[in-house]
PDB file of C-alpha atoms in Angstrom:
ATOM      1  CA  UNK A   1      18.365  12.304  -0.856  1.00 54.00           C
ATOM      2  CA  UNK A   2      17.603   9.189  -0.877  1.00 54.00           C
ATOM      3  CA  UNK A   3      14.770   7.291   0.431  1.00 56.00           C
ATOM      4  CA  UNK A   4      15.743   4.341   2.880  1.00 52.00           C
ATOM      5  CA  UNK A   5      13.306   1.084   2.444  1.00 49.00           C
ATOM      6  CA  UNK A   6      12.349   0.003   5.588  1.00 47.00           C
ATOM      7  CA  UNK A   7      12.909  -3.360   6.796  1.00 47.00           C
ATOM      8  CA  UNK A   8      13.107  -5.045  10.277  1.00 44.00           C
ATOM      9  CA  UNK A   9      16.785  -4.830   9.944  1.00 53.00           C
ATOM     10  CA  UNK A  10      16.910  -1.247   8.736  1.00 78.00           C
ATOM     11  CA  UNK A  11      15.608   0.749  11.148  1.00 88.00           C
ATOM     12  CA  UNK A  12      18.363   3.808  11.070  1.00 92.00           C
ATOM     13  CA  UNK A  13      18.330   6.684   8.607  1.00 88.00           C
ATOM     14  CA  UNK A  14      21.425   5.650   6.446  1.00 89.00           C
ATOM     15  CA  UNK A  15      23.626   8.381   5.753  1.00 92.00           C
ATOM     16  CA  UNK A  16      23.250   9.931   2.210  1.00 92.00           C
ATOM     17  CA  UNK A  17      23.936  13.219   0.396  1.00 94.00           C
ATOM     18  CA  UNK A  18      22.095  15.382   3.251  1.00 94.00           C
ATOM     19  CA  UNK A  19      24.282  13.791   5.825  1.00 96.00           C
ATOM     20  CA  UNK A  20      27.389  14.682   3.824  1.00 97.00           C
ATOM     21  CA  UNK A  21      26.159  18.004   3.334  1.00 97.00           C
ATOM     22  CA  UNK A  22      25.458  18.542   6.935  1.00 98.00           C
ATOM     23  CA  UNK A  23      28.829  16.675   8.160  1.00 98.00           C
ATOM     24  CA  UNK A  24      31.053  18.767   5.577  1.00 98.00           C
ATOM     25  CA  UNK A  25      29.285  22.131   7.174  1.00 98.00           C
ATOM     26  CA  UNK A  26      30.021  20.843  10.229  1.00 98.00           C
ATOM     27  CA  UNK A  27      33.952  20.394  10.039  1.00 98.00           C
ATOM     28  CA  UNK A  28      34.303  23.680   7.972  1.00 98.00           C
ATOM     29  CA  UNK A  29      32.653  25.672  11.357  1.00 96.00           C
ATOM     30  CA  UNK A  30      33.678  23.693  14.531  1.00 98.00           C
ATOM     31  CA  UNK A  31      35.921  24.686  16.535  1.00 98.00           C
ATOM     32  CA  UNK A  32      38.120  23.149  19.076  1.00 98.00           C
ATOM     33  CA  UNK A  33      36.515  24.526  22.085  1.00 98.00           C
ATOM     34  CA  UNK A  34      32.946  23.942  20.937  1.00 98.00           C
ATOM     35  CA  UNK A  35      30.634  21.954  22.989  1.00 98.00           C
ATOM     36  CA  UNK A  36      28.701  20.164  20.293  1.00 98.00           C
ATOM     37  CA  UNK A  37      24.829  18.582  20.147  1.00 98.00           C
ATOM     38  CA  UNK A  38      23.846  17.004  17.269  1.00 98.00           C
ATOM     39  CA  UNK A  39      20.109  16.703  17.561  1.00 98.00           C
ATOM     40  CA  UNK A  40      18.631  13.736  16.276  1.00 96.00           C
ATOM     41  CA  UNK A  41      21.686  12.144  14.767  1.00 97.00           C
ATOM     42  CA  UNK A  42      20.804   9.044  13.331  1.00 95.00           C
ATOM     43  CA  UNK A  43      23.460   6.475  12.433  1.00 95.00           C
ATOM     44  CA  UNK A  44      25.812   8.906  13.950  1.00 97.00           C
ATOM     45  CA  UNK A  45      27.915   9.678  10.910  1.00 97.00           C
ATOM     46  CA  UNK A  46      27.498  13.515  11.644  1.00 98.00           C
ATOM     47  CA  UNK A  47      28.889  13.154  15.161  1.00 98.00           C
ATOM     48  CA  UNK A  48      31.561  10.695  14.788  1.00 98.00           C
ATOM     49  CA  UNK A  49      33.077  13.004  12.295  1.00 98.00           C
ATOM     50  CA  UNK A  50      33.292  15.845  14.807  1.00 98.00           C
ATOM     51  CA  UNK A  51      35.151  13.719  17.498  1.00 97.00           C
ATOM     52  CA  UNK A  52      38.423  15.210  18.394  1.00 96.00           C
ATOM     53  CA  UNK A  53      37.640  18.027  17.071  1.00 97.00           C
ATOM     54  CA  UNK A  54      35.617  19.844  19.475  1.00 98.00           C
ATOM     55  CA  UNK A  55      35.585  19.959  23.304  1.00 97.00           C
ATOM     56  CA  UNK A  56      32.618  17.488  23.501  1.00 97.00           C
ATOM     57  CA  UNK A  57      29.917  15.957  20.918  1.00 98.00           C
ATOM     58  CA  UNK A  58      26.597  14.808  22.703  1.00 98.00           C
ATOM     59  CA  UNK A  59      24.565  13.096  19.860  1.00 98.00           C
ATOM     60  CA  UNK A  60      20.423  12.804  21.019  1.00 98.00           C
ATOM     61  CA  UNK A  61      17.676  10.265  18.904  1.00 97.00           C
ATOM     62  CA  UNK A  62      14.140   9.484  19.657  1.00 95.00           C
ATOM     63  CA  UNK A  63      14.838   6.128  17.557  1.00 95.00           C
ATOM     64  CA  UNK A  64      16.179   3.389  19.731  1.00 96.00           C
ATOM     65  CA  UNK A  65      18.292   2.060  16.763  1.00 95.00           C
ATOM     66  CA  UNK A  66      19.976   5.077  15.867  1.00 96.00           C
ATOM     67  CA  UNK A  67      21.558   6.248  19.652  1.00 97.00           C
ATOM     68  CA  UNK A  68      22.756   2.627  19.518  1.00 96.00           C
ATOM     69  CA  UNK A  69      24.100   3.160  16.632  1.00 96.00           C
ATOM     70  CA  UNK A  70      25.723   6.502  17.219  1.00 97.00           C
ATOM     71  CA  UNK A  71      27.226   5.052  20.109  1.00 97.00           C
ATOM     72  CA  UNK A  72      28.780   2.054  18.283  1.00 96.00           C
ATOM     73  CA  UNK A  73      30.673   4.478  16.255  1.00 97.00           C
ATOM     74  CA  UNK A  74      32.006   6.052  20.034  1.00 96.00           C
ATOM     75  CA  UNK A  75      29.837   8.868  20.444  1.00 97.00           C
ATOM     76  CA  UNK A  76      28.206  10.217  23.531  1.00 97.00           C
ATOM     77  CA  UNK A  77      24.337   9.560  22.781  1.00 98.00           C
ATOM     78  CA  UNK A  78      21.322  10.549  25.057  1.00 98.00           C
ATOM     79  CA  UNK A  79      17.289   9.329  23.798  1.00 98.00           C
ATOM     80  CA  UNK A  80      15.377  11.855  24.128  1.00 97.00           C
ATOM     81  CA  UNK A  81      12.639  13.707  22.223  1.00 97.00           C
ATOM     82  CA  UNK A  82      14.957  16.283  20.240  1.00 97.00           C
ATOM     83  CA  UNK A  83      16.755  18.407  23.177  1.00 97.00           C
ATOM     84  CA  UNK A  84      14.007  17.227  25.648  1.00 98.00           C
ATOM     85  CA  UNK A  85      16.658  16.008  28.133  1.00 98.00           C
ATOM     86  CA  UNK A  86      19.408  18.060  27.613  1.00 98.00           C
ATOM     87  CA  UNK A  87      20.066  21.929  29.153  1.00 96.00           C
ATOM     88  CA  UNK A  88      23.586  22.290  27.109  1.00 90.00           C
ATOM     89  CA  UNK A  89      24.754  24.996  26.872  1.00 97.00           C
ATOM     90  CA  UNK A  90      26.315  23.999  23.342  1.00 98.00           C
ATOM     91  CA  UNK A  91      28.283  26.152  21.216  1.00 98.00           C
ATOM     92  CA  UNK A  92      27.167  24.462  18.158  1.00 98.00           C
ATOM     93  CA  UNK A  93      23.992  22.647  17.771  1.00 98.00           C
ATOM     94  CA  UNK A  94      23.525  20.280  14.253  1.00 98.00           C
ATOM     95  CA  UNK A  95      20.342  19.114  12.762  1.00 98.00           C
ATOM     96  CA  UNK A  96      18.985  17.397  10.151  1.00 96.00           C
ATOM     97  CA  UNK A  97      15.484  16.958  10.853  1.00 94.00           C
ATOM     98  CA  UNK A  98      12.684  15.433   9.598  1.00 89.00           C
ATOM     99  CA  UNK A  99      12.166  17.861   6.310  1.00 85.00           C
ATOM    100  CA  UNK A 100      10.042  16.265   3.991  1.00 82.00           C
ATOM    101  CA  UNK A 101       6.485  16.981   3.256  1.00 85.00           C
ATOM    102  CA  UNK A 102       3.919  13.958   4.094  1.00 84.00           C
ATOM    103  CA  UNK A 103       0.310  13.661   3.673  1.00 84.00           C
ATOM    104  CA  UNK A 104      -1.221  11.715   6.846  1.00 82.00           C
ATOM    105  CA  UNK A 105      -2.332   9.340   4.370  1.00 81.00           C
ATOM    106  CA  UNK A 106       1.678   8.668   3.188  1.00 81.00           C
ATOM    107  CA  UNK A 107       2.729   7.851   6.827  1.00 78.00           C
ATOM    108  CA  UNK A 108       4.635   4.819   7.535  1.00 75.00           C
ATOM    109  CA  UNK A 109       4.494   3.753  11.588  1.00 77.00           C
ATOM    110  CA  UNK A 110       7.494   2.679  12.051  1.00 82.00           C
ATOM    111  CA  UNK A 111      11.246   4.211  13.203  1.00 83.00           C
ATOM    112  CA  UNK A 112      12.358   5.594   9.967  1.00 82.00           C
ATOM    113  CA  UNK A 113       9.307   7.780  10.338  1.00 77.00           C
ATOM    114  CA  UNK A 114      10.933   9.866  12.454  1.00 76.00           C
ATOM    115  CA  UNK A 115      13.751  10.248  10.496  1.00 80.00           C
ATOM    116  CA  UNK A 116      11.641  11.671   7.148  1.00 81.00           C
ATOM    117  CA  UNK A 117       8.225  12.730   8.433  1.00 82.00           C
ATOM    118  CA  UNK A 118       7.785  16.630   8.331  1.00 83.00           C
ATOM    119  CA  UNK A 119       4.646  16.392   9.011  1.00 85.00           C
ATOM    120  CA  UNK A 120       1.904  18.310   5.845  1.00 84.00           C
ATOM    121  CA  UNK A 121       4.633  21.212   5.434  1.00 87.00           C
ATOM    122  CA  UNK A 122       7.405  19.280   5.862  1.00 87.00           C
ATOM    123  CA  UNK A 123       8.368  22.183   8.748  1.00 92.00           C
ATOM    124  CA  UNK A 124       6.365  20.689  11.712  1.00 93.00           C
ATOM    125  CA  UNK A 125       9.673  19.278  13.434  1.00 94.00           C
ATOM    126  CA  UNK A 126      12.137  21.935  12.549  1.00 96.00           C
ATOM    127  CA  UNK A 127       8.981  24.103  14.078  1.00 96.00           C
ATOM    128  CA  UNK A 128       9.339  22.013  17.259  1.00 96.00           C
ATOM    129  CA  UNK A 129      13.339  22.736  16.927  1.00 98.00           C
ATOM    130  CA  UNK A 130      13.266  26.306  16.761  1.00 98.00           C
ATOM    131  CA  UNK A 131      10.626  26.979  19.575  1.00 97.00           C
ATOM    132  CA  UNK A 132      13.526  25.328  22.188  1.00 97.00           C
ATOM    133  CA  UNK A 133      16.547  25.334  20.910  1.00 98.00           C
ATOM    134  CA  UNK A 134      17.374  29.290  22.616  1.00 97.00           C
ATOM    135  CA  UNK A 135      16.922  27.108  26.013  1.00 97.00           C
ATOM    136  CA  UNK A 136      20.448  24.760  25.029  1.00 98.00           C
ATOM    137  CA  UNK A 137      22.011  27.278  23.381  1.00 97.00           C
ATOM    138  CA  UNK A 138      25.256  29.521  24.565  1.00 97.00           C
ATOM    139  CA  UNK A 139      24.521  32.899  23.920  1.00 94.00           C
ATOM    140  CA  UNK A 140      27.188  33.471  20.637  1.00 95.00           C
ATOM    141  CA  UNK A 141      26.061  29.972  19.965  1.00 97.00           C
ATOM    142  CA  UNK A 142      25.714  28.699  16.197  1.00 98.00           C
ATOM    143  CA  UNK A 143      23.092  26.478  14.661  1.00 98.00           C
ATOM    144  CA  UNK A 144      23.873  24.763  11.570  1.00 98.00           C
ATOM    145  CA  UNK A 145      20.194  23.030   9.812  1.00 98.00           C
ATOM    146  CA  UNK A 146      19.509  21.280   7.025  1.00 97.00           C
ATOM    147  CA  UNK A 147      16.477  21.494   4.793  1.00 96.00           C
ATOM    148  CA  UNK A 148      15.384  21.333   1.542  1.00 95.00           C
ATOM    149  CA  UNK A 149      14.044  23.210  -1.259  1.00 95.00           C
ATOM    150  CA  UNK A 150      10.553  20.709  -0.734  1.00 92.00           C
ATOM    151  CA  UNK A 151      10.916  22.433   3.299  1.00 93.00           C
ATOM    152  CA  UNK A 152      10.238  26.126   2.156  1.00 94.00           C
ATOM    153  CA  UNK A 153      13.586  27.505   3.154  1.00 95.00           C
ATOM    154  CA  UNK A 154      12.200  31.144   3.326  1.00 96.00           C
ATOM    155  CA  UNK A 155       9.184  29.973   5.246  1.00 96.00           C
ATOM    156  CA  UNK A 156      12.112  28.633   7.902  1.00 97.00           C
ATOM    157  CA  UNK A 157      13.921  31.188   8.072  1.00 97.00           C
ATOM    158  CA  UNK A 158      11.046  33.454   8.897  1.00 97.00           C
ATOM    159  CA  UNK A 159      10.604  31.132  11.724  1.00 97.00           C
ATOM    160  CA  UNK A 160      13.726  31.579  12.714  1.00 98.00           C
ATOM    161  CA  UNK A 161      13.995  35.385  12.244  1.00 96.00           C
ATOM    162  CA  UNK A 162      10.468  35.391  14.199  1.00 96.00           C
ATOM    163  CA  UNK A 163      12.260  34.438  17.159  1.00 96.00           C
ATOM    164  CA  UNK A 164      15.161  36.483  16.963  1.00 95.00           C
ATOM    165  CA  UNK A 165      17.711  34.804  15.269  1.00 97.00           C
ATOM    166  CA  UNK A 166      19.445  35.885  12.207  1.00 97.00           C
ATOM    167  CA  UNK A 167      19.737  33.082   9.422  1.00 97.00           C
ATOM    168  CA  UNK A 168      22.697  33.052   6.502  1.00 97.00           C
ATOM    169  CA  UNK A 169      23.010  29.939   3.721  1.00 97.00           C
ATOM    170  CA  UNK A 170      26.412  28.148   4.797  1.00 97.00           C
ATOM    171  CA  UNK A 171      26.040  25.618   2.034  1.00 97.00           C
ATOM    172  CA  UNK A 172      23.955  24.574  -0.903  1.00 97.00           C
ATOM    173  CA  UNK A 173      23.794  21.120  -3.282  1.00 97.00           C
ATOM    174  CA  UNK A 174      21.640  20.460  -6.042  1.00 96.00           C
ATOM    175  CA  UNK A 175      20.341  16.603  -5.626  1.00 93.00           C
ATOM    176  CA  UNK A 176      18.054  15.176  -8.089  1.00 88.00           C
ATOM    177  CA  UNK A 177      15.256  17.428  -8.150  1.00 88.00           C
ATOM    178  CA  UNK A 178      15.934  19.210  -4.744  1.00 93.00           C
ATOM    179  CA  UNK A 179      18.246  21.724  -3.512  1.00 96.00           C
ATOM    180  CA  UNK A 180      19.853  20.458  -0.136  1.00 97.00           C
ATOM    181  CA  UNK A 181      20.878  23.842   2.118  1.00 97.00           C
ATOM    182  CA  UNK A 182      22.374  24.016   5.447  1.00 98.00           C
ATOM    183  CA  UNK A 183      21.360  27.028   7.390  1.00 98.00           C
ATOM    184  CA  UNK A 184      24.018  28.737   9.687  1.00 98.00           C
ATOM    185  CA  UNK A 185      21.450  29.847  12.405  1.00 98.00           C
ATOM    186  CA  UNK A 186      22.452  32.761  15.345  1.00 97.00           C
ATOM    187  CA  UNK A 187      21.309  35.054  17.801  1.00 94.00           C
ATOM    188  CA  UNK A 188      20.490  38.392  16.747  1.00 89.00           C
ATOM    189  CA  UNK A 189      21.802  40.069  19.741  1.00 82.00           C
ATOM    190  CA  UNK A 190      20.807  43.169  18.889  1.00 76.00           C
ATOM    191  CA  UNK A 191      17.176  42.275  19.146  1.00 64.00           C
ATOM    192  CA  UNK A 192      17.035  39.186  20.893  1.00 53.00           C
ATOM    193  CA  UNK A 193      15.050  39.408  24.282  1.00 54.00           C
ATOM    194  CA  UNK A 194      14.162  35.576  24.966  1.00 49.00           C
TER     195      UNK A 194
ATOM    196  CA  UNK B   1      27.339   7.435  29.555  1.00 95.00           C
ATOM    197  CA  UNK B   2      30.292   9.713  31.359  1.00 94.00           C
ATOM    198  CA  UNK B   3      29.986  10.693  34.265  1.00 93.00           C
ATOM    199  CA  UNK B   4      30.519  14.515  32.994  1.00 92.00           C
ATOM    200  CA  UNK B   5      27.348  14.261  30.659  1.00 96.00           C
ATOM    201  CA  UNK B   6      25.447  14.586  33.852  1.00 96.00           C
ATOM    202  CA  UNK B   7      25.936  17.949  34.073  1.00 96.00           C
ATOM    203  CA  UNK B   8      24.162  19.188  30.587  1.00 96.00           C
ATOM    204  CA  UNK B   9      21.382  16.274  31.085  1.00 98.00           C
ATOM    205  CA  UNK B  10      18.279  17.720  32.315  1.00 98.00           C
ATOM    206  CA  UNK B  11      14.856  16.200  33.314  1.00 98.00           C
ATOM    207  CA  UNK B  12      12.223  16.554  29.938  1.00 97.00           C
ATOM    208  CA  UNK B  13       9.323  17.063  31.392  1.00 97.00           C
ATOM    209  CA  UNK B  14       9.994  19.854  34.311  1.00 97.00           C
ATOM    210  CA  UNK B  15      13.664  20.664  32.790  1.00 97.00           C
ATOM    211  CA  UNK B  16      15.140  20.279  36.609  1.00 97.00           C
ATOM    212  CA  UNK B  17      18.370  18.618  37.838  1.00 97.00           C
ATOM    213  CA  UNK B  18      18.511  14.785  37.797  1.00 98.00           C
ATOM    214  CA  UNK B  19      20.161  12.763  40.197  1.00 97.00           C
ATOM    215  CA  UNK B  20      22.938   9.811  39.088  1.00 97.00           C
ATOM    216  CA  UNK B  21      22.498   5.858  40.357  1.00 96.00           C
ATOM    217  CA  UNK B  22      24.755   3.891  39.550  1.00 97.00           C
ATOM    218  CA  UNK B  23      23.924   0.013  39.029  1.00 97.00           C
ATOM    219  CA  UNK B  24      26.815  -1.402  36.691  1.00 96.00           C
ATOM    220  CA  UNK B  25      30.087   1.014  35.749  1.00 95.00           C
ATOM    221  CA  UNK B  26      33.247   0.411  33.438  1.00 93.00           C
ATOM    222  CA  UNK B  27      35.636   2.511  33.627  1.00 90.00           C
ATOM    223  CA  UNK B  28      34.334   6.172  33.358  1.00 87.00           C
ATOM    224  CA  UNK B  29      31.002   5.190  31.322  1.00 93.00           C
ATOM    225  CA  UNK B  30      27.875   4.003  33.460  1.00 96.00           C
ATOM    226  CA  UNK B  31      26.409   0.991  31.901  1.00 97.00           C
ATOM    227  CA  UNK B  32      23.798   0.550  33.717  1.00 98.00           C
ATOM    228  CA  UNK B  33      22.173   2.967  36.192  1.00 98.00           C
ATOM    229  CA  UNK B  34      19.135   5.679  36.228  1.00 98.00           C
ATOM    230  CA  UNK B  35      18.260   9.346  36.859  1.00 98.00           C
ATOM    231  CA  UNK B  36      16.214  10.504  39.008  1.00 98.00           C
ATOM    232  CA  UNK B  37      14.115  13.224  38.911  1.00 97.00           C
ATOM    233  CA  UNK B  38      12.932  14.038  42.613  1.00 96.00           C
ATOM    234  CA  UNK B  39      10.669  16.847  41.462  1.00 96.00           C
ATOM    235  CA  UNK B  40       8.648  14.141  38.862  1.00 96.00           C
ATOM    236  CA  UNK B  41       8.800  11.335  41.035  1.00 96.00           C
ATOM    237  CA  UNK B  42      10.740   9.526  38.221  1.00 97.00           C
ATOM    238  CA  UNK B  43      13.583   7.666  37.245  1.00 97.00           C
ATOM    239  CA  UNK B  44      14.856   7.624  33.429  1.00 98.00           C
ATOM    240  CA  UNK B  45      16.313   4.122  33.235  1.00 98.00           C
ATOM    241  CA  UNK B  46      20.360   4.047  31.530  1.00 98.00           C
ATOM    242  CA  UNK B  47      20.568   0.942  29.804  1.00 97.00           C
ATOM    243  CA  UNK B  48      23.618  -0.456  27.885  1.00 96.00           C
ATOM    244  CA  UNK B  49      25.710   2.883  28.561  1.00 97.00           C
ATOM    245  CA  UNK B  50      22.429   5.308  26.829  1.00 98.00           C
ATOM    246  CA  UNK B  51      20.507   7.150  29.304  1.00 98.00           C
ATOM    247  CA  UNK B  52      16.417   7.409  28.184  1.00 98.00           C
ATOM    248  CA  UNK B  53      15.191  10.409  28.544  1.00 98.00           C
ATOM    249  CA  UNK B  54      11.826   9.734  27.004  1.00 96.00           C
ATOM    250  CA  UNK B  55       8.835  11.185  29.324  1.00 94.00           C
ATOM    251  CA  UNK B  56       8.118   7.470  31.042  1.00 88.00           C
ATOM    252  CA  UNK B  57       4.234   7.625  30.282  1.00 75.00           C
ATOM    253  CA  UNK B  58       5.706   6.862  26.592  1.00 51.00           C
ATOM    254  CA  UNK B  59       6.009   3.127  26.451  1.00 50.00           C
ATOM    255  CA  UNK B  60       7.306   1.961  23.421  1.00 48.00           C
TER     256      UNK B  60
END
């Protein structure tokens, strides 16, 4: 992936071989009568793809910029602190969060922080995902997340299993140095009790 | 923001319901408007058709 360069005028995650990755998973597993939340969607690129092809896309951002953004390119957008203000329930809930592993000491205060920052493990957000995303979720609801190989993608999906949820690789890139995967994420309703 | 969003839109603090105000509306998409939480004691301003659903003790 690349790494944007912040500027005044550049405040939005750009779109870049994650977001493809993401977007592509996306369009191979919607379905028409999916409500859809992309969780903190940046430019938008992710949801604007999915429009007209599910029942509904509701895009959220903490970053000012980016729901303005989103909605430029006509998608429903709601600021909020990942699902913070929404209840769903969504059929099929997108995210590609914050994933990549930053020392205190590398922090950059400013919006594009949000975008990158995954805190020392890189996992801090998608942490923060996983603990209340089962609250927006229908029950046969799917989750499709990115991460990276820098993320620890077994240490996620033993988060994810932790809670009940079984976790399958839906697609996989190798990008300069990292592997890019997007995790299809479910209830295991054979177990799950939250 | 539609009208029909309302309905999966949900306070962030105490997750309750949140009522609609209307200030400024075109078409089906509120401009300009709030919700209110009556529980908090707080509206969550909608500004330029995006509704902010940031807990309001965050100023930015």
């Amino acid at each position: 992936m690349q790494i944007p360069t912040p500027s005044p005028d550049d405040q939005v995650y750009a779109p870049a071989e994650d977001t493809f990755l993401l977007r592509d998973a996306a369009l191979a597993g919607v379905k028409p009568d999916d409500r859809v939340l992309e969780v903190g969607c940046g430019s938008g690129a992710v949801s604007a793809a999915l429009l007209g092809r599910a029942a509904s896309v509701v895009a959220t951002d903490i970053n000012p910029h980016a729901v303005r953004a989103a909605r430029t390119l006509g998608v429903e957008t709601v600021r909020t602190d990942l699902m913070a203000g929404v209840r769903g329930p969504f059929d099929l809930v997108l995210f590609n969060p914050p994933y990549l592993p930053t020392a205190p000491e590398e922090r950059i205060d400013d919006w594009l922080e949000y975008a990158l920052d995954g805190g020392p493990t890189g996992r801090e957000t998608i942490e923060r995902f996983a603990a209340d995303v089962g609250r927006v979720i229908a029950p046969f609801g799917r989750i499709l997340l990115l991460v990276s190989s820098l993320t620890g993608p077994e240490e996620v999906q033993k988060i994810f299993s932790g809670l009940g949820y079984i976790v399958l690789l839906a697609a996989k890139e190798r990008v300069e140095g990292e592997d890019l995967l997007v995790l299809r994420i479910s209830r295991d309703l054979c177990c799950f009790s939250g | 923001m539609r009208r029909s969003l309302l309905d999966i839109l949900c306070c962030p603090v105490c997750k309750g319901d949140l009522d609609l105000r209307v200030d400024e509306e075109t078409g089906d998409d509120i401009v300009e408007g709030s919700l209110w939480c009556a529980a908090c004691g707080v509206a969550y301003p909608i500004k330029e058709g995006i509704p902010n659903l940031l807990p309001q003790t965050d100023k930015d």
